[in-house]
Tab-separated table of C-alpha atoms in Angstrom:
chain	number	residue	atom	x	y	z
F	108	ALA	CA	4.387	48.871	-21.077
F	109	THR	CA	1.067	47.085	-21.346
F	110	VAL	CA	1.089	43.710	-22.609
F	111	GLY	CA	2.358	43.368	-26.148
F	112	ASP	CA	0.723	40.839	-28.387
F	113	HIS	CA	1.869	41.318	-31.663
F	114	GLY	CA	4.533	41.133	-34.776
F	115	VAL	CA	4.513	40.073	-38.127
F	116	ALA	CA	3.562	37.714	-40.808
F	117	GLY	CA	6.371	35.782	-41.851
F	118	PRO	CA	9.439	34.896	-39.947
F	119	ALA	CA	9.105	38.091	-37.669
F	120	ARG	CA	5.515	36.518	-36.865
F	121	ALA	CA	7.281	33.266	-35.561
F	122	ARG	CA	9.689	35.082	-33.539
F	123	GLY	CA	6.213	36.644	-32.323
F	124	GLY	CA	4.974	33.088	-31.687
F	125	ALA	CA	8.052	32.144	-29.554
F	126	LEU	CA	6.992	33.303	-26.812
F	127	ALA	CA	3.279	31.886	-27.241
F	128	SER	CA	5.006	28.742	-27.981
F	129	ARG	CA	6.318	28.725	-24.584
F	130	LEU	CA	2.958	29.611	-23.078
F	131	GLY	CA	1.560	26.784	-24.477
F	132	LEU	CA	-1.890	28.402	-23.769
F	133	THR	CA	-4.255	25.941	-25.440
F	134	GLY	CA	-2.547	23.028	-24.535
F	135	ARG	CA	-1.855	23.739	-21.211
F	136	VAL	CA	-5.207	25.373	-20.632
F	137	LEU	CA	-7.357	22.860	-22.086
F	138	ALA	CA	-5.204	19.714	-20.646
F	139	GLY	CA	-6.336	16.701	-19.008
F	140	PRO	CA	-9.109	13.977	-19.002
F	141	ARG	CA	-12.088	16.640	-17.520
F	142	PRO	CA	-11.988	19.393	-20.070
F	143	ARG	CA	-12.465	16.725	-23.069
F	144	ASN	CA	-15.921	18.506	-23.923
F	145	LEU	CA	-14.672	22.325	-23.281
F	146	ARG	CA	-11.590	21.252	-25.441
F	147	ALA	CA	-13.285	19.878	-28.334
F	148	GLN	CA	-15.552	23.144	-28.270
F	149	VAL	CA	-12.961	25.706	-27.189
F	150	ARG	CA	-11.236	24.722	-30.103
F	151	ALA	CA	-13.720	24.655	-32.874
F	152	VAL	CA	-14.245	28.339	-32.352
F	153	PRO	CA	-11.331	30.423	-32.893
F	154	HIS	CA	-11.563	30.449	-35.911
F	155	GLY	CA	-14.397	32.044	-36.103
F	156	SER	CA	-13.416	34.202	-33.094
F	157	GLY	CA	-10.569	35.770	-35.184
F	158	ALA	CA	-12.770	36.121	-38.338
F	159	ALA	CA	-14.974	38.458	-36.509
F	160	LEU	CA	-12.063	40.105	-35.072
F	161	ALA	CA	-10.939	40.489	-38.931
F	162	ALA	CA	-14.320	41.787	-40.208
F	163	GLU	CA	-14.573	44.154	-37.902
F	164	ARG	CA	-11.102	45.614	-37.778
F	165	ARG	CA	-11.795	46.613	-40.940
F	166	MET	CA	-12.299	50.251	-41.940
F	167	PRO	CA	-13.848	52.096	-44.690
F	168	ALA	CA	-10.849	54.439	-45.474
F	169	ALA	CA	-7.783	52.722	-47.477
F	170	PRO	CA	-5.216	54.430	-44.940
F	171	ALA	CA	-6.976	53.381	-41.709
F	172	ASP	CA	-7.257	50.019	-43.032
F	173	ALA	CA	-4.041	49.632	-43.507
F	174	THR	CA	-2.776	51.226	-40.441
F	175	SER	CA	-4.967	49.028	-37.965
F	176	ARG	CA	-4.137	45.844	-39.779
F	177	TYR	CA	-0.874	46.345	-38.995
F	178	LEU	CA	-0.824	44.824	-35.735
F	179	TYR	CA	-3.994	43.542	-36.370
F	180	GLU	CA	-1.636	40.709	-38.599
F	181	ALA	CA	1.078	40.522	-36.421
F	182	GLY	CA	-1.135	37.497	-35.051
F	183	GLY	CA	-0.178	37.390	-31.171
F	184	LYS	CA	-1.410	35.231	-28.176
F	185	ARG	CA	-5.297	36.062	-27.989
F	186	ILE	CA	-5.475	35.421	-24.605
F	187	ARG	CA	-8.281	37.622	-24.080
F	188	PRO	CA	-10.572	36.259	-26.154
F	189	MET	CA	-9.232	32.577	-25.261
F	190	LEU	CA	-10.360	33.645	-21.329
F	191	ALA	CA	-14.159	35.021	-22.015
F	192	LEU	CA	-14.313	31.196	-24.642
F	193	LEU	CA	-13.396	29.535	-21.404
F	194	SER	CA	-15.423	31.676	-18.726
F	195	ALA	CA	-18.630	31.818	-21.446
F	196	HIS	CA	-18.914	28.024	-20.555
F	197	LEU	CA	-19.976	28.351	-16.971
F	198	GLY	CA	-22.933	29.993	-18.681
F	199	ALA	CA	-25.029	29.495	-21.718
F	200	GLY	CA	-21.554	28.950	-23.537
F	201	VAL	CA	-19.920	30.485	-26.629
F	202	THR	CA	-23.343	32.111	-28.137
F	203	PRO	CA	-22.886	34.942	-30.488
F	204	ALA	CA	-22.973	37.507	-27.675
F	205	VAL	CA	-20.011	35.910	-26.152
F	206	ILE	CA	-18.117	36.468	-29.127
F	207	GLU	CA	-18.699	39.808	-30.268
F	208	GLY	CA	-18.049	40.601	-26.542
F	209	ALA	CA	-14.049	38.921	-26.863
F	210	THR	CA	-13.694	40.894	-29.867
F	211	ALA	CA	-14.543	44.174	-28.500
F	212	LEU	CA	-11.991	43.469	-25.510
F	213	GLU	CA	-9.317	42.178	-27.931
F	214	MET	CA	-9.481	45.255	-30.407
F	215	THR	CA	-9.226	47.608	-27.335
F	216	HIS	CA	-5.969	45.370	-26.119
F	217	LEU	CA	-4.886	45.981	-29.729
F	218	GLY	CA	-5.490	49.630	-29.637
F	219	SER	CA	-3.976	50.502	-26.112
F	220	LEU	CA	-0.611	48.680	-28.120
F	221	TYR	CA	-0.629	51.964	-30.133
F	222	HIS	CA	-1.252	54.252	-27.864
F	223	ASP	CA	1.370	52.728	-25.692
F	224	ASP	CA	4.327	52.506	-28.247
F	225	VAL	CA	3.948	56.334	-28.436
F	226	MET	CA	4.050	57.405	-24.923
F	227	ASP	CA	6.765	55.129	-24.502
F	228	GLY	CA	8.869	55.790	-26.897
F	229	ALA	CA	8.972	52.359	-28.332
F	230	ASP	CA	10.849	51.503	-31.362
F	231	VAL	CA	10.565	48.149	-31.993
F	232	ARG	CA	7.299	46.021	-30.944
F	233	ARG	CA	7.501	41.760	-31.399
F	234	GLY	CA	10.717	42.256	-33.736
F	235	VAL	CA	9.469	44.828	-36.125
F	236	PRO	CA	9.117	48.659	-36.339
F	237	SER	CA	6.179	49.898	-34.059
F	238	ALA	CA	3.275	51.751	-35.721
F	239	GLN	CA	4.373	55.311	-35.037
F	240	THR	CA	7.512	54.557	-36.213
F	241	VAL	CA	6.739	53.331	-39.742
F	242	TRP	CA	3.524	56.492	-39.658
F	243	GLY	CA	4.480	58.317	-37.120
F	244	ASN	CA	2.850	59.572	-33.582
F	245	ASN	CA	-0.609	61.378	-35.347
F	246	VAL	CA	-1.371	58.474	-37.000
F	247	ALA	CA	-0.732	55.655	-34.737
F	248	ILE	CA	-2.545	57.786	-31.926
F	249	LEU	CA	-5.905	58.243	-33.990
F	250	THR	CA	-5.260	54.172	-35.531
F	251	GLY	CA	-5.815	53.592	-31.509
F	252	ASP	CA	-8.871	55.972	-31.158
F	253	LEU	CA	-10.605	54.428	-34.288
F	254	LEU	CA	-10.422	50.706	-32.682
F	255	PHE	CA	-11.594	51.881	-29.229
F	256	SER	CA	-14.507	53.765	-31.325
F	257	ARG	CA	-15.455	50.261	-33.548
F	258	ALA	CA	-14.332	48.331	-29.911
F	259	SER	CA	-17.425	50.365	-27.926
F	260	GLN	CA	-19.783	50.178	-31.382
F	261	ILE	CA	-19.654	46.459	-31.050
F	262	MET	CA	-20.722	46.553	-27.319
F	263	ALA	CA	-23.355	48.838	-27.981
F	264	ARG	CA	-25.490	46.129	-29.969
F	265	GLN	CA	-25.532	44.298	-26.559
F	266	GLY	CA	-26.842	46.381	-24.640
F	267	GLU	CA	-26.524	48.861	-21.122
F	268	ARG	CA	-24.450	46.038	-19.514
F	269	ALA	CA	-22.052	45.503	-22.136
F	270	ILE	CA	-20.725	49.398	-22.374
F	271	ARG	CA	-21.004	49.865	-18.831
F	272	LEU	CA	-18.445	46.968	-19.041
F	273	GLN	CA	-16.222	48.788	-21.342
F	274	ALA	CA	-16.650	52.195	-20.465
F	275	ASP	CA	-15.521	51.327	-17.047
F	276	THR	CA	-13.056	48.647	-18.411
F	277	PHE	CA	-11.587	51.695	-20.486
F	278	GLU	CA	-12.120	54.383	-17.543
F	279	ARG	CA	-9.279	52.409	-16.170
F	280	LEU	CA	-6.710	52.008	-18.780
F	281	VAL	CA	-6.297	55.500	-19.303
F	282	LEU	CA	-5.969	55.866	-15.616
F	283	GLY	CA	-3.442	53.143	-15.329
F	284	GLN	CA	-1.450	55.375	-18.105
F	285	MET	CA	-2.310	58.339	-16.799
F	286	HIS	CA	-0.972	57.292	-13.118
F	287	GLU	CA	1.971	55.923	-14.804
F	288	THR	CA	3.154	59.166	-16.933
F	289	VAL	CA	2.400	61.130	-13.950
F	290	GLY	CA	4.296	58.785	-11.276
F	291	PRO	CA	4.008	57.991	-7.278
F	292	GLN	CA	3.437	61.275	-5.413
F	293	GLU	CA	5.151	62.151	-2.312
F	294	GLY	CA	4.006	59.325	0.110
F	295	ASP	CA	3.259	57.052	-2.051
F	296	ASP	CA	5.093	53.402	-1.987
F	297	PRO	CA	6.862	53.147	-5.627
F	298	VAL	CA	6.441	48.863	-5.747
F	299	ALA	CA	2.533	49.643	-4.333
F	300	PHE	CA	1.836	52.203	-6.852
F	301	TYR	CA	3.310	50.274	-9.519
F	302	LEU	CA	1.411	47.239	-8.612
F	303	GLN	CA	-1.858	49.268	-8.748
F	304	VAL	CA	-0.957	50.805	-12.419
F	305	LEU	CA	-0.215	47.359	-13.629
F	306	ALA	CA	-4.008	46.187	-12.092
F	307	ASP	CA	-5.691	49.288	-14.271
F	308	LYS	CA	-3.477	48.994	-17.266
F	309	THR	CA	-3.248	44.903	-18.183
F	310	GLY	CA	-5.089	43.387	-15.193
F	311	SER	CA	-9.206	45.316	-15.587
F	312	LEU	CA	-8.928	44.020	-19.468
F	313	ILE	CA	-8.012	40.380	-18.312
F	314	ALA	CA	-10.554	41.204	-15.474
F	315	ALA	CA	-13.716	42.461	-17.824
F	316	SER	CA	-12.653	39.344	-20.258
F	317	ALA	CA	-12.986	36.697	-17.635
F	318	GLU	CA	-16.229	38.532	-16.734
F	319	THR	CA	-17.040	37.707	-20.162
F	320	GLY	CA	-19.416	34.386	-18.734
F	321	VAL	CA	-21.556	36.754	-16.494
F	322	VAL	CA	-22.009	39.341	-19.294
F	323	PHE	CA	-22.503	37.604	-21.992
F	324	ALA	CA	-23.339	34.209	-21.819
F	325	GLY	CA	-25.739	34.708	-18.422
F	326	ALA	CA	-23.545	32.607	-16.014
F	327	PRO	CA	-24.554	32.723	-12.478
F	328	GLU	CA	-24.254	36.473	-10.821
F	329	GLU	CA	-22.497	34.813	-8.167
F	330	TYR	CA	-19.079	34.176	-10.381
F	331	GLY	CA	-18.858	37.885	-11.234
F	332	ILE	CA	-16.554	39.396	-8.320
F	333	PRO	CA	-14.139	35.405	-7.752
F	334	LEU	CA	-14.119	36.191	-11.853
F	335	ARG	CA	-13.010	39.537	-12.437
F	336	THR	CA	-10.807	38.878	-9.237
F	337	PHE	CA	-8.698	36.177	-11.033
F	338	GLY	CA	-8.596	38.264	-14.305
F	339	GLU	CA	-6.982	41.149	-12.923
F	340	LYS	CA	-4.520	39.172	-10.543
F	341	THR	CA	-3.723	36.662	-13.680
F	342	GLY	CA	-3.126	39.945	-15.449
F	343	VAL	CA	-0.690	41.501	-12.453
F	344	ALA	CA	1.268	38.213	-12.445
F	345	PHE	CA	1.277	38.389	-16.858
F	346	GLN	CA	2.748	42.077	-16.558
F	347	LEU	CA	5.145	40.885	-13.557
F	348	LEU	CA	6.723	38.395	-15.815
F	349	ASP	CA	6.885	40.769	-18.635
F	350	ASP	CA	9.236	42.857	-16.681
F	351	VAL	CA	11.649	40.263	-16.170
F	352	LEU	CA	10.686	39.383	-19.565
F	353	ASP	CA	12.000	42.143	-20.596
F	354	LEU	CA	15.729	41.980	-19.197
F	355	SER	CA	16.221	38.163	-21.683
F	356	ALA	CA	18.912	38.627	-22.954
F	357	ASP	CA	17.683	36.791	-25.961
F	358	PRO	CA	15.816	39.426	-28.299
F	359	ASP	CA	14.590	36.362	-30.371
F	360	GLU	CA	12.743	35.349	-26.890
F	361	THR	CA	10.465	38.822	-26.569
F	362	GLY	CA	10.776	40.334	-29.996
F	363	LYS	CA	12.167	43.864	-28.562
F	364	VAL	CA	15.464	45.367	-27.236
F	365	PRO	CA	16.369	43.518	-23.772
F	366	GLY	CA	15.699	46.595	-21.359
F	367	THR	CA	13.764	48.018	-24.018
F	368	ASP	CA	11.480	49.697	-21.126
F	369	LEU	CA	13.896	51.192	-18.826
F	370	ARG	CA	15.785	52.400	-21.443
F	371	ALA	CA	12.818	54.491	-22.429
F	372	GLY	CA	12.750	55.383	-18.680
F	373	VAL	CA	9.610	53.273	-18.365
F	374	PRO	CA	10.051	51.763	-14.743
F	375	THR	CA	9.886	48.052	-14.225
F	376	MET	CA	9.471	45.617	-11.365
F	377	PRO	CA	13.031	44.505	-10.739
F	378	PHE	CA	14.419	48.408	-10.667
F	379	LEU	CA	11.893	49.252	-8.485
F	380	LEU	CA	12.846	46.237	-5.972
F	381	LEU	CA	16.246	47.604	-7.066
F	382	GLY	CA	15.900	51.157	-5.403
F	383	GLN	CA	15.058	48.856	-1.995
F	384	GLU	CA	17.868	47.482	-1.846
F	385	ARG	CA	20.430	48.824	0.771
F	386	ASP	CA	24.125	47.374	-0.062
F	387	GLU	CA	26.589	48.696	-2.010
F	388	ALA	CA	26.485	46.608	-4.699
F	389	SER	CA	23.164	47.091	-5.340
F	390	VAL	CA	22.958	51.365	-5.064
F	391	ALA	CA	25.217	51.812	-7.618
F	392	LEU	CA	23.419	49.223	-9.963
F	393	LYS	CA	20.217	51.718	-9.733
F	394	THR	CA	22.730	55.030	-10.072
F	395	ARG	CA	24.392	53.218	-13.247
F	396	ILE	CA	20.583	52.851	-14.341
F	397	ASP	CA	19.468	56.334	-13.557
F	398	GLU	CA	22.337	57.805	-14.617
F	399	GLY	CA	22.293	55.686	-17.834
F	400	VAL	CA	18.913	56.484	-18.449
F	401	ALA	CA	19.179	60.542	-18.164
F	402	ARG	CA	22.310	60.387	-20.644
F	403	ILE	CA	20.079	58.417	-23.071
F	404	ALA	CA	16.889	60.371	-22.995
F	405	ASP	CA	19.947	63.687	-23.874
F	406	GLY	CA	20.772	61.701	-27.120
F	407	ALA	CA	23.243	58.943	-25.904
F	408	ASP	CA	22.990	55.711	-27.850
F	409	PRO	CA	20.661	52.964	-25.563
F	410	VAL	CA	23.869	50.436	-25.433
F	411	ILE	CA	25.004	52.261	-22.644
F	412	LEU	CA	23.160	50.588	-20.439
F	413	ASP	CA	23.866	46.768	-22.123
F	414	ALA	CA	26.052	46.043	-18.940
F	415	ALA	CA	23.633	47.656	-16.062
F	416	LEU	CA	20.932	45.914	-17.937
F	417	ALA	CA	22.546	43.017	-17.548
F	418	GLU	CA	23.110	42.825	-13.886
F	419	LEU	CA	19.899	43.337	-13.255
F	420	ARG	CA	18.525	40.977	-14.788
F	421	ASP	CA	21.330	38.367	-12.588
F	422	HIS	CA	20.365	40.402	-9.638
F	423	ASP	CA	18.091	39.652	-6.855
F	424	ALA	CA	15.638	41.681	-7.317
F	425	THR	CA	14.658	39.979	-10.976
F	426	ASP	CA	13.972	36.771	-9.267
F	427	ARG	CA	12.096	38.543	-6.117
F	428	THR	CA	9.729	39.626	-9.441
F	429	ARG	CA	9.575	36.171	-10.614
F	430	ARG	CA	8.029	35.402	-6.738
F	431	LEU	CA	6.508	38.221	-6.740
F	432	ALA	CA	4.263	36.904	-10.164
F	433	HIS	CA	3.737	33.519	-8.652
F	434	ASP	CA	1.681	34.847	-6.124
F	435	TRP	CA	-0.398	37.344	-7.818
F	436	ALA	CA	-0.880	34.201	-9.837
F	437	ARG	CA	-1.560	32.002	-7.178
F	438	GLU	CA	-3.693	34.152	-5.188
F	439	ALA	CA	-5.872	34.052	-8.773
F	440	VAL	CA	-6.427	30.787	-8.746
F	441	GLU	CA	-7.006	30.999	-4.964
F	442	ALA	CA	-10.069	33.675	-6.447
F	443	LEU	CA	-11.460	31.075	-7.847
F	444	ASP	CA	-12.977	28.697	-5.195
F	445	PRO	CA	-16.273	29.635	-5.340
F	446	LEU	CA	-16.788	28.346	-8.551
F	447	PRO	CA	-17.926	25.106	-9.333
F	448	ASP	CA	-15.640	22.532	-9.634
F	449	GLY	CA	-15.013	21.237	-12.740
F	450	PRO	CA	-12.994	20.984	-16.334
F	451	VAL	CA	-14.009	24.996	-16.463
F	452	ARG	CA	-12.220	26.317	-12.827
F	453	ASP	CA	-9.347	22.931	-13.780
F	454	ALA	CA	-8.698	25.496	-17.375
F	455	LEU	CA	-8.624	29.314	-15.655
F	456	LYS	CA	-6.506	27.283	-13.025
F	457	ARG	CA	-4.109	26.242	-15.701
F	458	PHE	CA	-4.261	29.545	-17.497
F	459	SER	CA	-2.928	31.370	-14.749
F	460	GLU	CA	-0.065	29.045	-14.589
F	461	ALA	CA	0.559	29.076	-17.919
F	462	VAL	CA	1.143	32.795	-17.930
F	463	VAL	CA	3.958	32.570	-14.743
F	464	ASP	CA	5.210	29.734	-16.406
F	465	ARG	CA	6.588	31.712	-19.126
F	466	SER	CA	10.207	32.302	-17.604
F	467	SER	CA	10.500	29.247	-16.177
């Protein structure tokens, strides 16, 4: 599933915020003496950015407004707007156009959450019922469609280049979901295939957020490729760590039942890497998971996989996933080399580091 950023107001929001606290995004990213001015500027904006998102999300019809508000009001880490605000300081800074671009990209992410939960058959998102369990699949899908439409309207105000950024990003999101749904074909390497799915489903939207500084703030054109590469690789690292956290024994840490994705038959990197192992214990564990997923699909209680998923959590395949995430994050930071030395590059580096430290 795409990286999820939501919970609900009240106690569940606190649980959903536990991961954001561990990420420590603002404090981590804007630490140190060099980004002092940048810190003041970025911290002054989130309220305005949040207000823009709240205003743009509103729907004229009461039912649509209620359903689209459900996941928005859950809060979330808002990592995409944060990244957009940072990259904007490579150009003219946080202009109204930057706020609109960041709002549209976050709204696109929000819409994808509704669709993801339908396709994954998820019952819970961040400790609360997923949207389709409250309103049904049809309403959840239509709510996602409305949010995608509203995001496109926002981008249209900013001209052709913004429209193209939105369209290209949305195409990759859909292709990533389609490839995940269809699965690897004969001759495809499952791990390489999965990494491409992550790059499309998660990395593309974070890449678009990073590119906001060029598209909406007039940063030098030569920064476009480094920022896109940084965003995409950071997005893959983020999702790989999400796969690790999906196996967490503490549902309060993730807001989900441990192994939610695997129980639903959605492969994750630890499971794929487990499939590369040839020792007897690993082969037996994979067989148990495969059989359990098949039984759950036939109506068995998902708890039948508890023991097997606990073993996978402690298996080297999960440690390898964590190390792989760190590799992608390191490559993301290396992609920033063409950017000028200074507080923005420092902050982007810390951004990527904060992502992979979620499970440290």
